[in-house]
Amino acid sequence: LKLTMGAIRPVKLEGLDIYPATVEGLQETFGSPNFILAKARWMSDDEASNCVLCQNKFNQLRRKHHCRMCGRILCSKCCKEKMPLPQLRCEEPERVCEICRPAAECVTKSRSTILSFKFEAVKGIVSMCKEEKGLCKLVELGGVQMLISMSKEPDAALRAMIAEGLHILSTHQPLHQMLAVVGVIKALCWMISACDIVTEEKAVIDSLSALTIFCKLNEFKMKALQDGALDAVLKLFQAQTTPAISLVAVSTLSLLMENPNTHTKIMDNPGNILRNMLLLCGSEDEQMQEISLKTLSHLSMGTDWHRHKIVQEDFTAGQMMLKVMRSKPKNDQILCNVTCLVANLSTSSED
């Protein structure tokens, strides 16, 4: 997968062709809060005879004004607000049209050292994520880059909103390429590791759920591994997580383990991930049982040593596979998964 924006190509959002914002230099903005957006093309005066927003015709009284953000020409009524635009290297107030103002204002506020301004910025962008026109404008004007660049913010409440916004954006398939290039996977992995599992459960689940979306897609699985997805998920297995987090974490791990190159890292993990995985097979939640057994089935397709270690850990954990088979689960897929697991283990020359 060649993860590069290249020439700016439109993405189809809500039936419209949207040109995503790009930044000068490297496109990734994770850990780079002071990114500079590439400037939009400046319309020439002879290209516009009417205001693009109110459609009123320009004349000697209704003068033409350029919006610094989008470069289009509007009347003074539709392009009256002025604000600093540090994202364009404009520290002095510049004219911004009413179409661009909400998103541009949020990106500008995100640069502030005042926490309340940062809250307003993130709250505004996340709110825009939830509605059609707002989503399109934030993609065009740097809202995506802003959220990803702020993912290292230490405030828990702010981090929760950022995680929610990135989760919403990740549900839009046309944005996946852009999100991956800008650094969303690194941002999600960082937040999963940085959040307190007890007090920030929603932020962890939002981040994990978004990460799972990328781990499901073949074109992004290797990118997810390179950007730290496996380490982030494994850390959750070394902590006392809630049932909701555990379920999403196991689902994500199962997807990552479809790649055989991940197996050794799990087997050698000092936190005894294998033991924890076997114990989850005894969960009262049948969905958890199903996914845990599926994950172990992936592991059992590795080397004889991997299979031998699973058998050893299962015995130490209390013969969880045998308990599952005797439990008569209502979910037939559980029996299918445990049967597949046992069949794979039976091929080991060491047991």
PDB file of C-alpha atoms in Angstrom, residues 17-272:
ATOM      1  CA  ASP A  17     -16.875  15.656  -4.325  1.00  0.00           C
ATOM      2  CA  ILE A  18     -14.777  16.980  -1.449  1.00  0.00           C
ATOM      3  CA  TYR A  19     -11.119  17.961  -1.746  1.00  0.00           C
ATOM      4  CA  PRO A  20      -9.404  17.087   1.561  1.00  0.00           C
ATOM      5  CA  ALA A  21      -7.027  19.567   3.124  1.00  0.00           C
ATOM      6  CA  THR A  22      -3.332  18.805   2.784  1.00  0.00           C
ATOM      7  CA  VAL A  23      -0.394  20.171   4.737  1.00  0.00           C
ATOM      8  CA  GLU A  24       2.962  21.501   3.666  1.00  0.00           C
ATOM      9  CA  GLY A  25       5.701  18.878   3.827  1.00  0.00           C
ATOM     10  CA  LEU A  26       4.968  15.524   5.456  1.00  0.00           C
ATOM     11  CA  GLN A  27       1.249  14.812   5.562  1.00  0.00           C
ATOM     12  CA  GLU A  28       1.275  13.117   8.979  1.00  0.00           C
ATOM     13  CA  THR A  29       0.189  15.492  11.751  1.00  0.00           C
ATOM     14  CA  PHE A  30       0.300  13.101  14.732  1.00  0.00           C
ATOM     15  CA  GLY A  31       2.445  14.894  17.299  1.00  0.00           C
ATOM     16  CA  SER A  32       2.643  18.000  15.073  1.00  0.00           C
ATOM     17  CA  PRO A  33       0.126  20.552  16.404  1.00  0.00           C
ATOM     18  CA  ASN A  34       1.653  23.427  14.420  1.00  0.00           C
ATOM     19  CA  PHE A  35       1.015  21.988  10.963  1.00  0.00           C
ATOM     20  CA  ILE A  36       0.625  24.423   8.066  1.00  0.00           C
ATOM     21  CA  LEU A  37      -2.149  23.829   5.548  1.00  0.00           C
ATOM     22  CA  ALA A  38      -1.491  24.138   1.831  1.00  0.00           C
ATOM     23  CA  LYS A  39      -3.257  27.270   0.590  1.00  0.00           C
ATOM     24  CA  ALA A  40      -6.309  27.065  -1.629  1.00  0.00           C
ATOM     25  CA  ARG A  41      -6.267  28.443  -5.171  1.00  0.00           C
ATOM     26  CA  TRP A  42      -7.031  32.162  -5.218  1.00  0.00           C
ATOM     27  CA  MET A  43      -9.900  32.965  -7.618  1.00  0.00           C
ATOM     28  CA  SER A  44      -9.219  35.822 -10.002  1.00  0.00           C
ATOM     29  CA  ASP A  45     -11.674  38.720  -9.934  1.00  0.00           C
ATOM     30  CA  ASP A  46     -12.937  38.054 -13.440  1.00  0.00           C
ATOM     31  CA  GLU A  47     -14.034  34.516 -12.461  1.00  0.00           C
ATOM     32  CA  ALA A  48     -16.890  35.726 -10.281  1.00  0.00           C
ATOM     33  CA  SER A  49     -19.803  37.986 -11.142  1.00  0.00           C
ATOM     34  CA  ASN A  50     -21.962  36.818  -8.223  1.00  0.00           C
ATOM     35  CA  CYS A  51     -21.301  36.036  -4.562  1.00  0.00           C
ATOM     36  CA  VAL A  52     -20.943  32.256  -4.240  1.00  0.00           C
ATOM     37  CA  LEU A  53     -23.027  32.225  -1.047  1.00  0.00           C
ATOM     38  CA  CYS A  54     -25.923  34.688  -1.417  1.00  0.00           C
ATOM     39  CA  GLN A  55     -25.738  34.749  -5.247  1.00  0.00           C
ATOM     40  CA  ASN A  56     -26.183  38.537  -5.340  1.00  0.00           C
ATOM     41  CA  LYS A  57     -24.499  40.239  -8.285  1.00  0.00           C
ATOM     42  CA  PHE A  58     -21.406  42.307  -7.628  1.00  0.00           C
ATOM     43  CA  ASN A  59     -21.547  46.029  -8.422  1.00  0.00           C
ATOM     44  CA  GLN A  60     -19.973  49.295  -7.265  1.00  0.00           C
ATOM     45  CA  LEU A  61     -21.730  49.023  -3.900  1.00  0.00           C
ATOM     46  CA  ARG A  62     -21.445  45.259  -3.463  1.00  0.00           C
ATOM     47  CA  ARG A  63     -17.691  44.791  -3.633  1.00  0.00           C
ATOM     48  CA  LYS A  64     -15.722  41.564  -4.049  1.00  0.00           C
ATOM     49  CA  HIS A  65     -13.818  40.008  -1.154  1.00  0.00           C
ATOM     50  CA  HIS A  66     -11.666  36.889  -1.084  1.00  0.00           C
ATOM     51  CA  CYS A  67     -11.980  34.319   1.683  1.00  0.00           C
ATOM     52  CA  ARG A  68      -8.467  33.556   2.893  1.00  0.00           C
ATOM     53  CA  MET A  69      -9.390  29.929   3.649  1.00  0.00           C
ATOM     54  CA  CYS A  70     -11.106  28.769   0.446  1.00  0.00           C
ATOM     55  CA  GLY A  71      -9.900  31.469  -1.971  1.00  0.00           C
ATOM     56  CA  ARG A  72     -13.387  32.098  -3.329  1.00  0.00           C
ATOM     57  CA  ILE A  73     -14.978  35.497  -3.945  1.00  0.00           C
ATOM     58  CA  LEU A  74     -17.902  36.700  -1.846  1.00  0.00           C
ATOM     59  CA  CYS A  75     -19.665  39.924  -0.916  1.00  0.00           C
ATOM     60  CA  SER A  76     -18.858  41.848   2.271  1.00  0.00           C
ATOM     61  CA  LYS A  77     -21.970  40.500   4.012  1.00  0.00           C
ATOM     62  CA  CYS A  78     -20.951  36.866   3.419  1.00  0.00           C
ATOM     63  CA  CYS A  79     -17.251  37.436   4.097  1.00  0.00           C
ATOM     64  CA  LYS A  80     -17.160  39.929   6.953  1.00  0.00           C
ATOM     65  CA  GLU A  81     -15.526  38.036   9.834  1.00  0.00           C
ATOM     66  CA  LYS A  82     -11.797  38.371  10.408  1.00  0.00           C
ATOM     67  CA  MET A  83      -9.642  36.007  12.451  1.00  0.00           C
ATOM     68  CA  PRO A  84      -6.016  34.918  12.763  1.00  0.00           C
ATOM     69  CA  LEU A  85      -5.252  31.816  10.708  1.00  0.00           C
ATOM     70  CA  PRO A  86      -2.022  30.345  12.118  1.00  0.00           C
ATOM     71  CA  GLN A  87      -2.741  27.180  10.121  1.00  0.00           C
ATOM     72  CA  LEU A  88      -1.980  29.329   7.023  1.00  0.00           C
ATOM     73  CA  ARG A  89       0.855  31.306   8.695  1.00  0.00           C
ATOM     74  CA  CYS A  90      -1.489  34.293   9.022  1.00  0.00           C
ATOM     75  CA  GLU A  91      -1.037  35.677  12.544  1.00  0.00           C
ATOM     76  CA  GLU A  92      -2.989  38.856  11.779  1.00  0.00           C
ATOM     77  CA  PRO A  93      -6.799  38.662  11.322  1.00  0.00           C
ATOM     78  CA  GLU A  94      -7.867  37.774   7.784  1.00  0.00           C
ATOM     79  CA  ARG A  95     -11.277  37.659   6.109  1.00  0.00           C
ATOM     80  CA  VAL A  96     -13.043  34.300   6.308  1.00  0.00           C
ATOM     81  CA  CYS A  97     -16.376  33.578   4.645  1.00  0.00           C
ATOM     82  CA  GLU A  98     -19.434  32.297   6.506  1.00  0.00           C
ATOM     83  CA  ILE A  99     -19.055  28.891   4.826  1.00  0.00           C
ATOM     84  CA  CYS A 100     -15.526  28.359   6.151  1.00  0.00           C
ATOM     85  CA  ARG A 101     -15.790  30.265   9.438  1.00  0.00           C
ATOM     86  CA  PRO A 102     -17.023  27.484  11.803  1.00  0.00           C
ATOM     87  CA  ALA A 103     -14.313  24.966  10.877  1.00  0.00           C
ATOM     88  CA  ALA A 104     -11.553  27.563  10.464  1.00  0.00           C
ATOM     89  CA  GLU A 105     -12.376  29.078  13.860  1.00  0.00           C
ATOM     90  CA  CYS A 106     -12.039  25.672  15.527  1.00  0.00           C
ATOM     91  CA  VAL A 107      -8.669  24.953  13.926  1.00  0.00           C
ATOM     92  CA  THR A 108      -7.451  28.414  14.948  1.00  0.00           C
ATOM     93  CA  LYS A 109      -8.609  27.949  18.562  1.00  0.00           C
ATOM     94  CA  SER A 110      -6.874  24.577  18.753  1.00  0.00           C
ATOM     95  CA  ARG A 111      -3.514  26.411  18.602  1.00  0.00           C
ATOM     96  CA  SER A 112      -4.284  28.323  21.797  1.00  0.00           C
ATOM     97  CA  THR A 113      -2.493  27.593  25.061  1.00  0.00           C
ATOM     98  CA  ILE A 114      -5.780  28.243  26.899  1.00  0.00           C
ATOM     99  CA  LEU A 115      -7.505  24.943  27.730  1.00  0.00           C
ATOM    100  CA  SER A 116     -11.035  26.345  27.382  1.00  0.00           C
ATOM    101  CA  PHE A 117     -10.259  27.369  23.781  1.00  0.00           C
ATOM    102  CA  LYS A 118      -8.966  23.881  23.051  1.00  0.00           C
ATOM    103  CA  PHE A 119     -12.233  22.466  24.418  1.00  0.00           C
ATOM    104  CA  GLU A 120     -14.262  24.802  22.199  1.00  0.00           C
ATOM    105  CA  ALA A 121     -12.175  23.768  19.193  1.00  0.00           C
ATOM    106  CA  VAL A 122     -12.555  20.022  19.709  1.00  0.00           C
ATOM    107  CA  LYS A 123     -16.219  20.262  20.715  1.00  0.00           C
ATOM    108  CA  GLY A 124     -16.934  22.253  17.557  1.00  0.00           C
ATOM    109  CA  ILE A 125     -15.139  19.836  15.224  1.00  0.00           C
ATOM    110  CA  VAL A 126     -16.709  16.744  16.833  1.00  0.00           C
ATOM    111  CA  SER A 127     -20.131  18.365  16.494  1.00  0.00           C
ATOM    112  CA  MET A 128     -19.419  18.997  12.803  1.00  0.00           C
ATOM    113  CA  CYS A 129     -18.432  15.334  12.381  1.00  0.00           C
ATOM    114  CA  LYS A 130     -22.023  14.414  13.176  1.00  0.00           C
ATOM    115  CA  GLU A 131     -23.724  16.387  10.421  1.00  0.00           C
ATOM    116  CA  GLU A 132     -23.389  16.349   6.650  1.00  0.00           C
ATOM    117  CA  LYS A 133     -22.268  19.876   5.766  1.00  0.00           C
ATOM    118  CA  GLY A 134     -20.029  20.190   8.783  1.00  0.00           C
ATOM    119  CA  LEU A 135     -18.246  16.934   7.986  1.00  0.00           C
ATOM    120  CA  CYS A 136     -17.443  18.082   4.467  1.00  0.00           C
ATOM    121  CA  LYS A 137     -16.076  21.444   5.600  1.00  0.00           C
ATOM    122  CA  LEU A 138     -13.888  20.068   8.385  1.00  0.00           C
ATOM    123  CA  VAL A 139     -12.337  17.631   5.899  1.00  0.00           C
ATOM    124  CA  GLU A 140     -11.620  20.503   3.495  1.00  0.00           C
ATOM    125  CA  LEU A 141     -10.281  22.923   6.094  1.00  0.00           C
ATOM    126  CA  GLY A 142      -7.974  20.879   8.324  1.00  0.00           C
ATOM    127  CA  GLY A 143     -10.328  19.553  10.996  1.00  0.00           C
ATOM    128  CA  VAL A 144      -9.054  16.005  10.483  1.00  0.00           C
ATOM    129  CA  GLN A 145      -5.438  17.098  10.854  1.00  0.00           C
ATOM    130  CA  MET A 146      -6.407  19.118  13.929  1.00  0.00           C
ATOM    131  CA  LEU A 147      -7.967  16.183  15.806  1.00  0.00           C
ATOM    132  CA  ILE A 148      -5.037  13.886  15.033  1.00  0.00           C
ATOM    133  CA  SER A 149      -2.477  16.529  16.005  1.00  0.00           C
ATOM    134  CA  MET A 150      -4.228  17.003  19.381  1.00  0.00           C
ATOM    135  CA  SER A 151      -4.380  13.302  20.289  1.00  0.00           C
ATOM    136  CA  LYS A 152      -1.471  13.698  22.740  1.00  0.00           C
ATOM    137  CA  GLU A 153      -3.355  16.276  24.822  1.00  0.00           C
ATOM    138  CA  PRO A 154      -3.080  15.202  28.489  1.00  0.00           C
ATOM    139  CA  ASP A 155      -6.544  16.345  29.616  1.00  0.00           C
ATOM    140  CA  ALA A 156      -8.817  13.288  29.952  1.00  0.00           C
ATOM    141  CA  ALA A 157     -12.064  15.073  29.046  1.00  0.00           C
ATOM    142  CA  LEU A 158     -10.464  16.595  25.960  1.00  0.00           C
ATOM    143  CA  ARG A 159      -9.011  13.229  24.977  1.00  0.00           C
ATOM    144  CA  ALA A 160     -12.456  11.627  25.242  1.00  0.00           C
ATOM    145  CA  MET A 161     -13.907  14.091  22.726  1.00  0.00           C
ATOM    146  CA  ILE A 162     -10.966  13.597  20.360  1.00  0.00           C
ATOM    147  CA  ALA A 163     -11.432   9.813  20.514  1.00  0.00           C
ATOM    148  CA  GLU A 164     -15.137  10.222  19.764  1.00  0.00           C
ATOM    149  CA  GLY A 165     -14.386  12.438  16.767  1.00  0.00           C
ATOM    150  CA  LEU A 166     -11.781  10.066  15.318  1.00  0.00           C
ATOM    151  CA  HIS A 167     -14.171   7.144  15.766  1.00  0.00           C
ATOM    152  CA  ILE A 168     -16.905   8.986  13.847  1.00  0.00           C
ATOM    153  CA  LEU A 169     -14.485   9.916  11.053  1.00  0.00           C
ATOM    154  CA  SER A 170     -13.273   6.314  10.833  1.00  0.00           C
ATOM    155  CA  THR A 171     -16.791   5.116  10.056  1.00  0.00           C
ATOM    156  CA  HIS A 172     -16.682   7.011   6.736  1.00  0.00           C
ATOM    157  CA  GLN A 173     -15.015   4.672   4.229  1.00  0.00           C
ATOM    158  CA  PRO A 174     -14.054   7.426   1.731  1.00  0.00           C
ATOM    159  CA  LEU A 175     -11.863   9.019   4.425  1.00  0.00           C
ATOM    160  CA  HIS A 176      -9.845   5.904   5.303  1.00  0.00           C
ATOM    161  CA  GLN A 177      -6.935   6.640   2.963  1.00  0.00           C
ATOM    162  CA  MET A 178      -6.646  10.236   4.131  1.00  0.00           C
ATOM    163  CA  LEU A 179      -6.918   9.268   7.806  1.00  0.00           C
ATOM    164  CA  ALA A 180      -4.184   6.644   7.478  1.00  0.00           C
ATOM    165  CA  VAL A 181      -1.847   9.083   5.740  1.00  0.00           C
ATOM    166  CA  VAL A 182      -2.410  11.833   8.292  1.00  0.00           C
ATOM    167  CA  GLY A 183      -1.614   9.453  11.172  1.00  0.00           C
ATOM    168  CA  VAL A 184      -4.908   8.338  12.670  1.00  0.00           C
ATOM    169  CA  ILE A 185      -3.666   4.833  13.548  1.00  0.00           C
ATOM    170  CA  LYS A 186      -0.727   6.218  15.541  1.00  0.00           C
ATOM    171  CA  ALA A 187      -3.094   8.635  17.272  1.00  0.00           C
ATOM    172  CA  LEU A 188      -5.533   5.871  18.200  1.00  0.00           C
ATOM    173  CA  CYS A 189      -2.754   3.620  19.510  1.00  0.00           C
ATOM    174  CA  TRP A 190      -1.367   6.474  21.577  1.00  0.00           C
ATOM    175  CA  MET A 191      -4.734   7.189  23.187  1.00  0.00           C
ATOM    176  CA  ILE A 192      -5.401   3.509  23.921  1.00  0.00           C
ATOM    177  CA  SER A 193      -2.091   3.372  25.786  1.00  0.00           C
ATOM    178  CA  ALA A 194      -2.419   6.774  27.468  1.00  0.00           C
ATOM    179  CA  CYS A 195      -6.008   6.538  28.728  1.00  0.00           C
ATOM    180  CA  ASP A 196      -6.834   5.318  32.221  1.00  0.00           C
ATOM    181  CA  ILE A 197      -8.834   2.135  31.647  1.00  0.00           C
ATOM    182  CA  VAL A 198     -11.039   2.682  34.704  1.00  0.00           C
ATOM    183  CA  THR A 199     -11.875   6.381  34.406  1.00  0.00           C
ATOM    184  CA  GLU A 200     -11.659   6.755  30.604  1.00  0.00           C
ATOM    185  CA  GLU A 201     -13.531   3.663  29.450  1.00  0.00           C
ATOM    186  CA  LYS A 202     -15.459   5.446  26.681  1.00  0.00           C
ATOM    187  CA  ALA A 203     -12.308   7.015  25.228  1.00  0.00           C
ATOM    188  CA  VAL A 204     -10.606   3.605  25.167  1.00  0.00           C
ATOM    189  CA  ILE A 205     -13.625   1.948  23.525  1.00  0.00           C
ATOM    190  CA  ASP A 206     -13.963   4.734  20.925  1.00  0.00           C
ATOM    191  CA  SER A 207     -10.243   4.513  20.099  1.00  0.00           C
ATOM    192  CA  LEU A 208     -10.290   0.706  19.978  1.00  0.00           C
ATOM    193  CA  SER A 209     -13.437   0.632  17.851  1.00  0.00           C
ATOM    194  CA  ALA A 210     -11.880   3.022  15.346  1.00  0.00           C
ATOM    195  CA  LEU A 211      -8.661   0.984  15.299  1.00  0.00           C
ATOM    196  CA  THR A 212     -10.670  -2.190  14.685  1.00  0.00           C
ATOM    197  CA  ILE A 213     -12.127  -0.642  11.524  1.00  0.00           C
ATOM    198  CA  PHE A 214      -8.627  -0.276  10.037  1.00  0.00           C
ATOM    199  CA  CYS A 215      -7.534  -3.712  11.245  1.00  0.00           C
ATOM    200  CA  LYS A 216     -10.454  -5.265   9.343  1.00  0.00           C
ATOM    201  CA  LEU A 217      -9.314  -3.823   6.017  1.00  0.00           C
ATOM    202  CA  ASN A 218      -6.614  -5.731   4.148  1.00  0.00           C
ATOM    203  CA  GLU A 219      -5.064  -2.580   2.715  1.00  0.00           C
ATOM    204  CA  PHE A 220      -4.466  -1.140   6.202  1.00  0.00           C
ATOM    205  CA  LYS A 221      -3.594  -4.219   8.307  1.00  0.00           C
ATOM    206  CA  MET A 222       0.150  -3.918   7.745  1.00  0.00           C
ATOM    207  CA  LYS A 223      -0.017  -0.160   8.332  1.00  0.00           C
ATOM    208  CA  ALA A 224      -1.812  -0.844  11.643  1.00  0.00           C
ATOM    209  CA  LEU A 225       0.959  -3.219  12.731  1.00  0.00           C
ATOM    210  CA  GLN A 226       3.683  -0.766  11.697  1.00  0.00           C
ATOM    211  CA  ASP A 227       1.994   2.066  13.601  1.00  0.00           C
ATOM    212  CA  GLY A 228       1.821   0.173  16.902  1.00  0.00           C
ATOM    213  CA  ALA A 229      -1.614  -1.451  16.971  1.00  0.00           C
ATOM    214  CA  LEU A 230      -0.378  -4.767  18.368  1.00  0.00           C
ATOM    215  CA  ASP A 231       1.521  -3.191  21.273  1.00  0.00           C
ATOM    216  CA  ALA A 232      -1.434  -0.950  22.136  1.00  0.00           C
ATOM    217  CA  VAL A 233      -3.886  -3.851  22.236  1.00  0.00           C
ATOM    218  CA  LEU A 234      -1.520  -6.161  24.136  1.00  0.00           C
ATOM    219  CA  LYS A 235      -1.136  -3.553  26.889  1.00  0.00           C
ATOM    220  CA  LEU A 236      -4.857  -3.858  27.566  1.00  0.00           C
ATOM    221  CA  PHE A 237      -4.430  -7.559  28.294  1.00  0.00           C
ATOM    222  CA  GLN A 238      -1.878  -6.730  30.979  1.00  0.00           C
ATOM    223  CA  ALA A 239      -4.357  -4.534  32.851  1.00  0.00           C
ATOM    224  CA  GLN A 240      -7.649  -5.169  34.607  1.00  0.00           C
ATOM    225  CA  THR A 241     -10.049  -4.038  31.902  1.00  0.00           C
ATOM    226  CA  THR A 242     -13.813  -3.786  31.922  1.00  0.00           C
ATOM    227  CA  PRO A 243     -15.848  -6.436  30.045  1.00  0.00           C
ATOM    228  CA  ALA A 244     -16.726  -3.912  27.328  1.00  0.00           C
ATOM    229  CA  ILE A 245     -13.065  -3.027  26.699  1.00  0.00           C
ATOM    230  CA  SER A 246     -12.000  -6.682  26.824  1.00  0.00           C
ATOM    231  CA  LEU A 247     -14.514  -7.642  24.144  1.00  0.00           C
ATOM    232  CA  VAL A 248     -13.378  -4.957  21.699  1.00  0.00           C
ATOM    233  CA  ALA A 249      -9.711  -5.650  22.511  1.00  0.00           C
ATOM    234  CA  VAL A 250     -10.055  -9.377  21.804  1.00  0.00           C
ATOM    235  CA  SER A 251     -11.872  -8.607  18.541  1.00  0.00           C
ATOM    236  CA  THR A 252      -9.058  -6.289  17.455  1.00  0.00           C
ATOM    237  CA  LEU A 253      -6.363  -8.758  18.492  1.00  0.00           C
ATOM    238  CA  SER A 254      -8.085 -11.522  16.535  1.00  0.00           C
ATOM    239  CA  LEU A 255      -7.920  -9.393  13.394  1.00  0.00           C
ATOM    240  CA  LEU A 256      -4.228  -8.576  13.923  1.00  0.00           C
ATOM    241  CA  MET A 257      -3.387 -12.227  14.488  1.00  0.00           C
ATOM    242  CA  GLU A 258      -4.592 -13.143  11.027  1.00  0.00           C
ATOM    243  CA  ASN A 259      -1.028 -12.088  10.190  1.00  0.00           C
ATOM    244  CA  PRO A 260       1.282 -14.978  11.299  1.00  0.00           C
ATOM    245  CA  ASN A 261       4.125 -12.512  11.907  1.00  0.00           C
ATOM    246  CA  THR A 262       2.345 -11.354  15.071  1.00  0.00           C
ATOM    247  CA  HIS A 263       2.240 -14.781  16.747  1.00  0.00           C
ATOM    248  CA  THR A 264       5.745 -14.870  18.215  1.00  0.00           C
ATOM    249  CA  LYS A 265       5.312 -11.464  19.820  1.00  0.00           C
ATOM    250  CA  ILE A 266       2.201 -12.703  21.607  1.00  0.00           C
ATOM    251  CA  MET A 267       3.792 -15.971  22.700  1.00  0.00           C
ATOM    252  CA  ASP A 268       6.847 -14.195  24.092  1.00  0.00           C
ATOM    253  CA  ASN A 269       4.916 -11.371  25.765  1.00  0.00           C
ATOM    254  CA  PRO A 270       6.025 -11.017  29.417  1.00  0.00           C
ATOM    255  CA  GLY A 271       2.475 -10.207  30.489  1.00  0.00           C
ATOM    256  CA  ASN A 272       1.333 -13.781  29.736  1.00  0.00           C
TER     257      ASN A 272
END
